[in-house]
């Protein structure tokens, strides 16, 4: 494929975990990936491994979001794919969720999705083509306790997919959600969610710990030309932990 025909993707939160695996999967499919993360050095490392481009980005910062989207258009000329992966994943019981923590989770997990999606759909709409994949979570199906703010944002992410698909469809853009279960990512393994495997793995139909590369192929499919007839949907990728 000539360089000018190469698809361009932005993946948020791609310095580690599920985001890094998605970036690698898209690159293996021949996509030029813009690896964005609040951790700019981590984004550089991932981008170097996959011949991508790194951009430091806190998705909750409106000025940075518009600057990065503008840079991508100026440098690469197009944006075909957006993967909304960046998120805070706290484990906090309801009584301990302060309004400050609530607002911070809404700001990153929900406002961040609004900001970059709004900027990118403007570019995709002019091109008449686009693929947007929101990384949700099966916690919205399972009602996983001790992260009600997180679960609320993941429900909202699925709500956005359903609410926006009709407007975007007229412009050649699809928008879908992928809802993983618990995944052995750096973020989960380094925090209190790691204890969840003992409870969740026996409920799965496939009884091992999920890893980031178990999620990435589903995202790459929905981000591909082949998924043209799929929009407004949520694909649960959790080894059958939840079944509905
Ligand atoms: C089942 O999305 O889906 C823990 C942490 N357990 O972030 C998640 C389950 C976590 C999940 C998630």
mmCIF file of N, CA, C and O in Angstrom, residues 150-210:
data_model
loop_
_atom_site.group_PDB
_atom_site.id
_atom_site.type_symbol
_atom_site.label_atom_id
_atom_site.label_comp_id
_atom_site.label_asym_id
_atom_site.label_seq_id
_atom_site.Cartn_x
_atom_site.Cartn_y
_atom_site.Cartn_z
ATOM 1 N N UNK A 150 -16.670 4.535 37.831
ATOM 2 C CA UNK A 150 -16.099 3.919 36.625
ATOM 3 C C UNK A 150 -17.191 3.224 35.806
ATOM 4 O O UNK A 150 -17.290 3.413 34.590
ATOM 5 N N UNK A 151 -18.032 2.431 36.469
ATOM 6 C CA UNK A 151 -19.106 1.714 35.772
ATOM 7 C C UNK A 151 -20.059 2.715 35.114
ATOM 8 O O UNK A 151 -20.503 2.515 33.974
ATOM 9 N N UNK A 152 -20.335 3.819 35.806
ATOM 10 C CA UNK A 152 -21.214 4.853 35.234
ATOM 11 C C UNK A 152 -20.612 5.425 33.950
ATOM 12 O O UNK A 152 -21.323 5.655 32.967
ATOM 13 N N UNK A 153 -19.296 5.649 33.941
ATOM 14 C CA UNK A 153 -18.684 6.201 32.716
ATOM 15 C C UNK A 153 -18.697 5.176 31.588
ATOM 16 O O UNK A 153 -18.813 5.547 30.416
ATOM 17 N N UNK A 154 -18.559 3.898 31.911
ATOM 18 C CA UNK A 154 -18.555 2.874 30.862
ATOM 19 C C UNK A 154 -19.963 2.690 30.294
ATOM 20 O O UNK A 154 -20.127 2.446 29.097
ATOM 21 N N UNK A 155 -20.984 2.837 31.145
ATOM 22 C CA UNK A 155 -22.349 2.852 30.637
ATOM 23 C C UNK A 155 -22.578 4.050 29.732
ATOM 24 O O UNK A 155 -23.238 3.951 28.677
ATOM 25 N N UNK A 156 -22.026 5.179 30.112
ATOM 26 C CA UNK A 156 -22.163 6.388 29.294
ATOM 27 C C UNK A 156 -21.440 6.228 27.958
ATOM 28 O O UNK A 156 -21.906 6.721 26.925
ATOM 29 N N UNK A 157 -20.311 5.535 27.967
ATOM 30 C CA UNK A 157 -19.566 5.285 26.732
ATOM 31 C C UNK A 157 -20.403 4.460 25.759
ATOM 32 O O UNK A 157 -20.446 4.731 24.552
ATOM 33 N N UNK A 158 -21.123 3.459 26.293
ATOM 34 C CA UNK A 158 -22.036 2.651 25.472
ATOM 35 C C UNK A 158 -23.232 3.499 25.059
ATOM 36 O O UNK A 158 -23.701 3.420 23.915
ATOM 37 N N UNK A 159 -23.695 4.363 25.939
ATOM 38 C CA UNK A 159 -24.786 5.275 25.590
ATOM 39 C C UNK A 159 -24.410 6.198 24.452
ATOM 40 O O UNK A 159 -25.218 6.464 23.550
ATOM 41 N N UNK A 160 -23.182 6.672 24.467
ATOM 42 C CA UNK A 160 -22.712 7.557 23.388
ATOM 43 C C UNK A 160 -22.681 6.809 22.058
ATOM 44 O O UNK A 160 -23.088 7.351 21.019
ATOM 45 N N UNK A 161 -22.224 5.570 22.103
ATOM 46 C CA UNK A 161 -22.189 4.752 20.880
ATOM 47 C C UNK A 161 -23.597 4.633 20.292
ATOM 48 O O UNK A 161 -23.808 4.820 19.088
ATOM 49 N N UNK A 162 -24.580 4.349 21.143
ATOM 50 C CA UNK A 162 -25.953 4.175 20.660
ATOM 51 C C UNK A 162 -26.560 5.493 20.221
ATOM 52 O O UNK A 162 -27.295 5.555 19.227
ATOM 53 N N UNK A 163 -26.246 6.546 20.957
ATOM 54 C CA UNK A 163 -26.864 7.838 20.673
ATOM 55 C C UNK A 163 -26.273 8.555 19.474
ATOM 56 O O UNK A 163 -26.928 9.408 18.869
ATOM 57 N N UNK A 164 -25.034 8.230 19.141
ATOM 58 C CA UNK A 164 -24.319 8.967 18.097
ATOM 59 C C UNK A 164 -24.286 8.236 16.756
ATOM 60 O O UNK A 164 -24.036 8.863 15.721
ATOM 61 N N UNK A 165 -24.527 6.928 16.766
ATOM 62 C CA UNK A 165 -24.348 6.125 15.543
ATOM 63 C C UNK A 165 -25.170 6.658 14.374
ATOM 64 O O UNK A 165 -24.695 6.679 13.230
ATOM 65 N N UNK A 166 -26.379 7.105 14.630
ATOM 66 C CA UNK A 166 -27.258 7.566 13.554
ATOM 67 C C UNK A 166 -26.723 8.803 12.852
ATOM 68 O O UNK A 166 -26.728 8.881 11.616
ATOM 69 N N UNK A 167 -26.257 9.772 13.630
ATOM 70 C CA UNK A 167 -25.704 10.989 13.024
ATOM 71 C C UNK A 167 -24.435 10.678 12.241
ATOM 72 O O UNK A 167 -24.202 11.223 11.164
ATOM 73 N N UNK A 168 -23.598 9.792 12.793
ATOM 74 C CA UNK A 168 -22.313 9.496 12.136
ATOM 75 C C UNK A 168 -22.486 8.609 10.915
ATOM 76 O O UNK A 168 -21.702 8.698 9.962
ATOM 77 N N UNK A 169 -23.512 7.756 10.937
ATOM 78 C CA UNK A 169 -23.726 6.838 9.816
ATOM 79 C C UNK A 169 -23.941 7.574 8.498
ATOM 80 O O UNK A 169 -23.512 7.116 7.439
ATOM 81 N N UNK A 170 -24.582 8.726 8.580
ATOM 82 C CA UNK A 170 -24.830 9.531 7.373
ATOM 83 C C UNK A 170 -23.536 10.069 6.781
ATOM 84 O O UNK A 170 -23.505 10.520 5.635
ATOM 85 N N UNK A 171 -22.471 10.035 7.575
ATOM 86 C CA UNK A 171 -21.180 10.564 7.125
ATOM 87 C C UNK A 171 -20.167 9.460 6.829
ATOM 88 O O UNK A 171 -18.977 9.739 6.669
ATOM 89 N N UNK A 172 -20.628 8.210 6.820
ATOM 90 C CA UNK A 172 -19.703 7.107 6.530
ATOM 91 C C UNK A 172 -18.858 6.676 7.708
ATOM 92 O O UNK A 172 -17.861 5.978 7.549
ATOM 93 N N UNK A 173 -19.274 7.086 8.912
ATOM 94 C CA UNK A 173 -18.516 6.773 10.131
ATOM 95 C C UNK A 173 -19.299 5.751 10.954
ATOM 96 O O UNK A 173 -20.498 5.945 11.193
ATOM 97 N N UNK A 174 -18.618 4.681 11.392
ATOM 98 C CA UNK A 174 -19.236 3.755 12.348
ATOM 99 C C UNK A 174 -18.673 4.026 13.737
ATOM 100 O O UNK A 174 -17.554 4.523 13.886
ATOM 101 N N UNK A 175 -19.476 3.714 14.748
ATOM 102 C CA UNK A 175 -19.021 3.841 16.141
ATOM 103 C C UNK A 175 -19.562 2.659 16.926
ATOM 104 O O UNK A 175 -20.767 2.382 16.911
ATOM 105 N N UNK A 176 -18.660 1.928 17.559
ATOM 106 C CA UNK A 176 -19.015 0.743 18.327
ATOM 107 C C UNK A 176 -18.226 0.707 19.624
ATOM 108 O O UNK A 176 -17.225 1.423 19.771
ATOM 109 N N UNK A 177 -18.676 -0.139 20.537
ATOM 110 C CA UNK A 177 -17.958 -0.332 21.797
ATOM 111 C C UNK A 177 -17.457 -1.765 21.895
ATOM 112 O O UNK A 177 -18.114 -2.696 21.423
ATOM 113 N N UNK A 178 -16.302 -1.931 22.500
ATOM 114 C CA UNK A 178 -15.794 -3.239 22.906
ATOM 115 C C UNK A 178 -15.737 -3.222 24.433
ATOM 116 O O UNK A 178 -15.190 -2.289 25.029
ATOM 117 N N UNK A 179 -16.361 -4.235 25.049
ATOM 118 C CA UNK A 179 -16.440 -4.292 26.507
ATOM 119 C C UNK A 179 -15.636 -5.474 27.030
ATOM 120 O O UNK A 179 -16.142 -6.606 27.074
ATOM 121 N N UNK A 180 -14.383 -5.254 27.419
ATOM 122 C CA UNK A 180 -13.569 -6.348 27.962
ATOM 123 C C UNK A 180 -13.982 -6.678 29.395
ATOM 124 O O UNK A 180 -14.565 -5.851 30.095
ATOM 125 N N UNK A 181 -13.633 -7.881 29.808
ATOM 126 C CA UNK A 181 -13.679 -8.217 31.225
ATOM 127 C C UNK A 181 -12.354 -7.861 31.868
ATOM 128 O O UNK A 181 -11.571 -7.078 31.312
ATOM 129 N N UNK A 182 -12.107 -8.431 33.042
ATOM 130 C CA UNK A 182 -10.853 -8.119 33.731
ATOM 131 C C UNK A 182 -9.678 -8.646 32.902
ATOM 132 O O UNK A 182 -9.720 -9.764 32.384
ATOM 133 N N UNK A 183 -8.676 -7.805 32.743
ATOM 134 C CA UNK A 183 -7.538 -8.104 31.876
ATOM 135 C C UNK A 183 -6.245 -7.885 32.656
ATOM 136 O O UNK A 183 -6.103 -6.876 33.370
ATOM 137 N N UNK A 184 -5.310 -8.798 32.493
ATOM 138 C CA UNK A 184 -4.016 -8.683 33.173
ATOM 139 C C UNK A 184 -3.129 -7.652 32.459
ATOM 140 O O UNK A 184 -2.172 -7.980 31.778
ATOM 141 N N UNK A 185 -3.509 -6.400 32.620
ATOM 142 C CA UNK A 185 -2.752 -5.268 32.075
ATOM 143 C C UNK A 185 -1.854 -4.735 33.187
ATOM 144 O O UNK A 185 -2.043 -5.054 34.364
ATOM 145 N N UNK A 186 -0.907 -3.889 32.814
ATOM 146 C CA UNK A 186 -0.048 -3.282 33.837
ATOM 147 C C UNK A 186 -0.884 -2.544 34.891
ATOM 148 O O UNK A 186 -0.598 -2.605 36.083
ATOM 149 N N UNK A 187 -1.916 -1.825 34.417
ATOM 150 C CA UNK A 187 -2.748 -1.049 35.338
ATOM 151 C C UNK A 187 -3.457 -1.925 36.357
ATOM 152 O O UNK A 187 -3.419 -1.659 37.561
ATOM 153 N N UNK A 188 -4.098 -3.005 35.882
ATOM 154 C CA UNK A 188 -4.815 -3.907 36.795
ATOM 155 C C UNK A 188 -3.838 -4.628 37.721
ATOM 156 O O UNK A 188 -4.055 -4.716 38.932
ATOM 157 N N UNK A 189 -2.737 -5.131 37.150
ATOM 158 C CA UNK A 189 -1.804 -5.937 37.951
ATOM 159 C C UNK A 189 -1.119 -5.121 39.040
ATOM 160 O O UNK A 189 -0.714 -5.666 40.063
ATOM 161 N N UNK A 190 -0.994 -3.814 38.814
ATOM 162 C CA UNK A 190 -0.303 -2.976 39.799
ATOM 163 C C UNK A 190 -1.255 -2.368 40.825
ATOM 164 O O UNK A 190 -0.826 -1.605 41.695
ATOM 165 N N UNK A 191 -2.543 -2.710 40.736
ATOM 166 C CA UNK A 191 -3.512 -2.086 41.654
ATOM 167 C C UNK A 191 -4.414 -3.095 42.324
ATOM 168 O O UNK A 191 -4.239 -4.309 42.164
ATOM 169 N N UNK A 192 -5.405 -2.602 43.064
ATOM 170 C CA UNK A 192 -6.286 -3.477 43.847
ATOM 171 C C UNK A 192 -7.208 -4.359 43.019
ATOM 172 O O UNK A 192 -7.701 -5.372 43.522
ATOM 173 N N UNK A 193 -7.452 -4.010 41.727
ATOM 174 C CA UNK A 193 -8.304 -4.852 40.882
ATOM 175 C C UNK A 193 -7.703 -6.241 40.665
ATOM 176 O O UNK A 193 -8.428 -7.169 40.286
ATOM 177 N N UNK A 194 -6.397 -6.393 40.874
ATOM 178 C CA UNK A 194 -5.734 -7.689 40.628
ATOM 179 C C UNK A 194 -6.374 -8.814 41.443
ATOM 180 O O UNK A 194 -6.411 -9.972 41.005
ATOM 181 N N UNK A 195 -6.906 -8.482 42.602
ATOM 182 C CA UNK A 195 -7.553 -9.492 43.440
ATOM 183 C C UNK A 195 -8.820 -10.048 42.778
ATOM 184 O O UNK A 195 -9.308 -11.116 43.159
ATOM 185 N N UNK A 196 -9.352 -9.336 41.787
ATOM 186 C CA UNK A 196 -10.591 -9.745 41.126
ATOM 187 C C UNK A 196 -10.482 -11.019 40.316
ATOM 188 O O UNK A 196 -11.492 -11.694 40.072
ATOM 189 N N UNK A 197 -9.260 -11.388 39.900
ATOM 190 C CA UNK A 197 -9.111 -12.591 39.069
ATOM 191 C C UNK A 197 -9.619 -13.841 39.785
ATOM 192 O O UNK A 197 -10.229 -14.707 39.163
ATOM 193 N N UNK A 198 -9.358 -13.948 41.090
ATOM 194 C CA UNK A 198 -9.753 -15.153 41.838
ATOM 195 C C UNK A 198 -11.254 -15.380 41.777
ATOM 196 O O UNK A 198 -11.732 -16.513 41.769
ATOM 197 N N UNK A 199 -12.000 -14.303 41.719
ATOM 198 C CA UNK A 199 -13.459 -14.350 41.704
ATOM 199 C C UNK A 199 -13.991 -14.511 40.281
ATOM 200 O O UNK A 199 -14.942 -15.253 40.029
ATOM 201 N N UNK A 200 -13.336 -13.802 39.328
ATOM 202 C CA UNK A 200 -13.887 -13.715 37.967
ATOM 203 C C UNK A 200 -13.492 -14.910 37.090
ATOM 204 O O UNK A 200 -14.329 -15.446 36.346
ATOM 205 N N UNK A 201 -12.239 -15.357 37.158
ATOM 206 C CA UNK A 201 -11.776 -16.413 36.239
ATOM 207 C C UNK A 201 -12.649 -17.673 36.321
ATOM 208 O O UNK A 201 -12.995 -18.247 35.275
ATOM 209 N N UNK A 202 -13.092 -18.128 37.519
ATOM 210 C CA UNK A 202 -13.968 -19.306 37.560
ATOM 211 C C UNK A 202 -15.338 -19.081 36.914
ATOM 212 O O UNK A 202 -15.987 -20.041 36.494
ATOM 213 N N UNK A 203 -15.777 -17.821 36.810
ATOM 214 C CA UNK A 203 -17.069 -17.523 36.165
ATOM 215 C C UNK A 203 -16.963 -17.467 34.642
ATOM 216 O O UNK A 203 -17.983 -17.527 33.951
ATOM 217 N N UNK A 204 -15.741 -17.298 34.140
ATOM 218 C CA UNK A 204 -15.542 -17.247 32.694
ATOM 219 C C UNK A 204 -15.787 -18.626 32.087
ATOM 220 O O UNK A 204 -15.613 -19.658 32.752
ATOM 221 N N UNK A 205 -16.149 -18.663 30.793
ATOM 222 C CA UNK A 205 -16.276 -19.931 30.079
ATOM 223 C C UNK A 205 -14.900 -20.494 29.743
ATOM 224 O O UNK A 205 -14.741 -21.704 29.556
ATOM 225 N N UNK A 206 -13.911 -19.627 29.661
ATOM 226 C CA UNK A 206 -12.522 -20.024 29.419
ATOM 227 C C UNK A 206 -11.747 -19.575 30.664
ATOM 228 O O UNK A 206 -11.685 -18.383 30.977
ATOM 229 N N UNK A 207 -11.175 -20.544 31.397
ATOM 230 C CA UNK A 207 -10.716 -20.253 32.753
ATOM 231 C C UNK A 207 -9.239 -19.941 32.853
ATOM 232 O O UNK A 207 -8.459 -20.673 33.472
ATOM 233 N N UNK A 208 -8.847 -18.849 32.205
ATOM 234 C CA UNK A 208 -7.509 -18.290 32.433
ATOM 235 C C UNK A 208 -7.641 -16.779 32.475
ATOM 236 O O UNK A 208 -8.687 -16.229 32.116
ATOM 237 N N UNK A 209 -6.555 -16.127 32.902
ATOM 238 C CA UNK A 209 -6.568 -14.664 32.942
ATOM 239 C C UNK A 209 -6.505 -14.097 31.528
ATOM 240 O O UNK A 209 -5.656 -14.508 30.740
ATOM 241 N N UNK A 210 -7.375 -13.161 31.219
ATOM 242 C CA UNK A 210 -7.298 -12.474 29.931
ATOM 243 C C UNK A 210 -6.106 -11.547 29.898
ATOM 244 O O UNK A 210 -5.697 -10.998 30.926
#
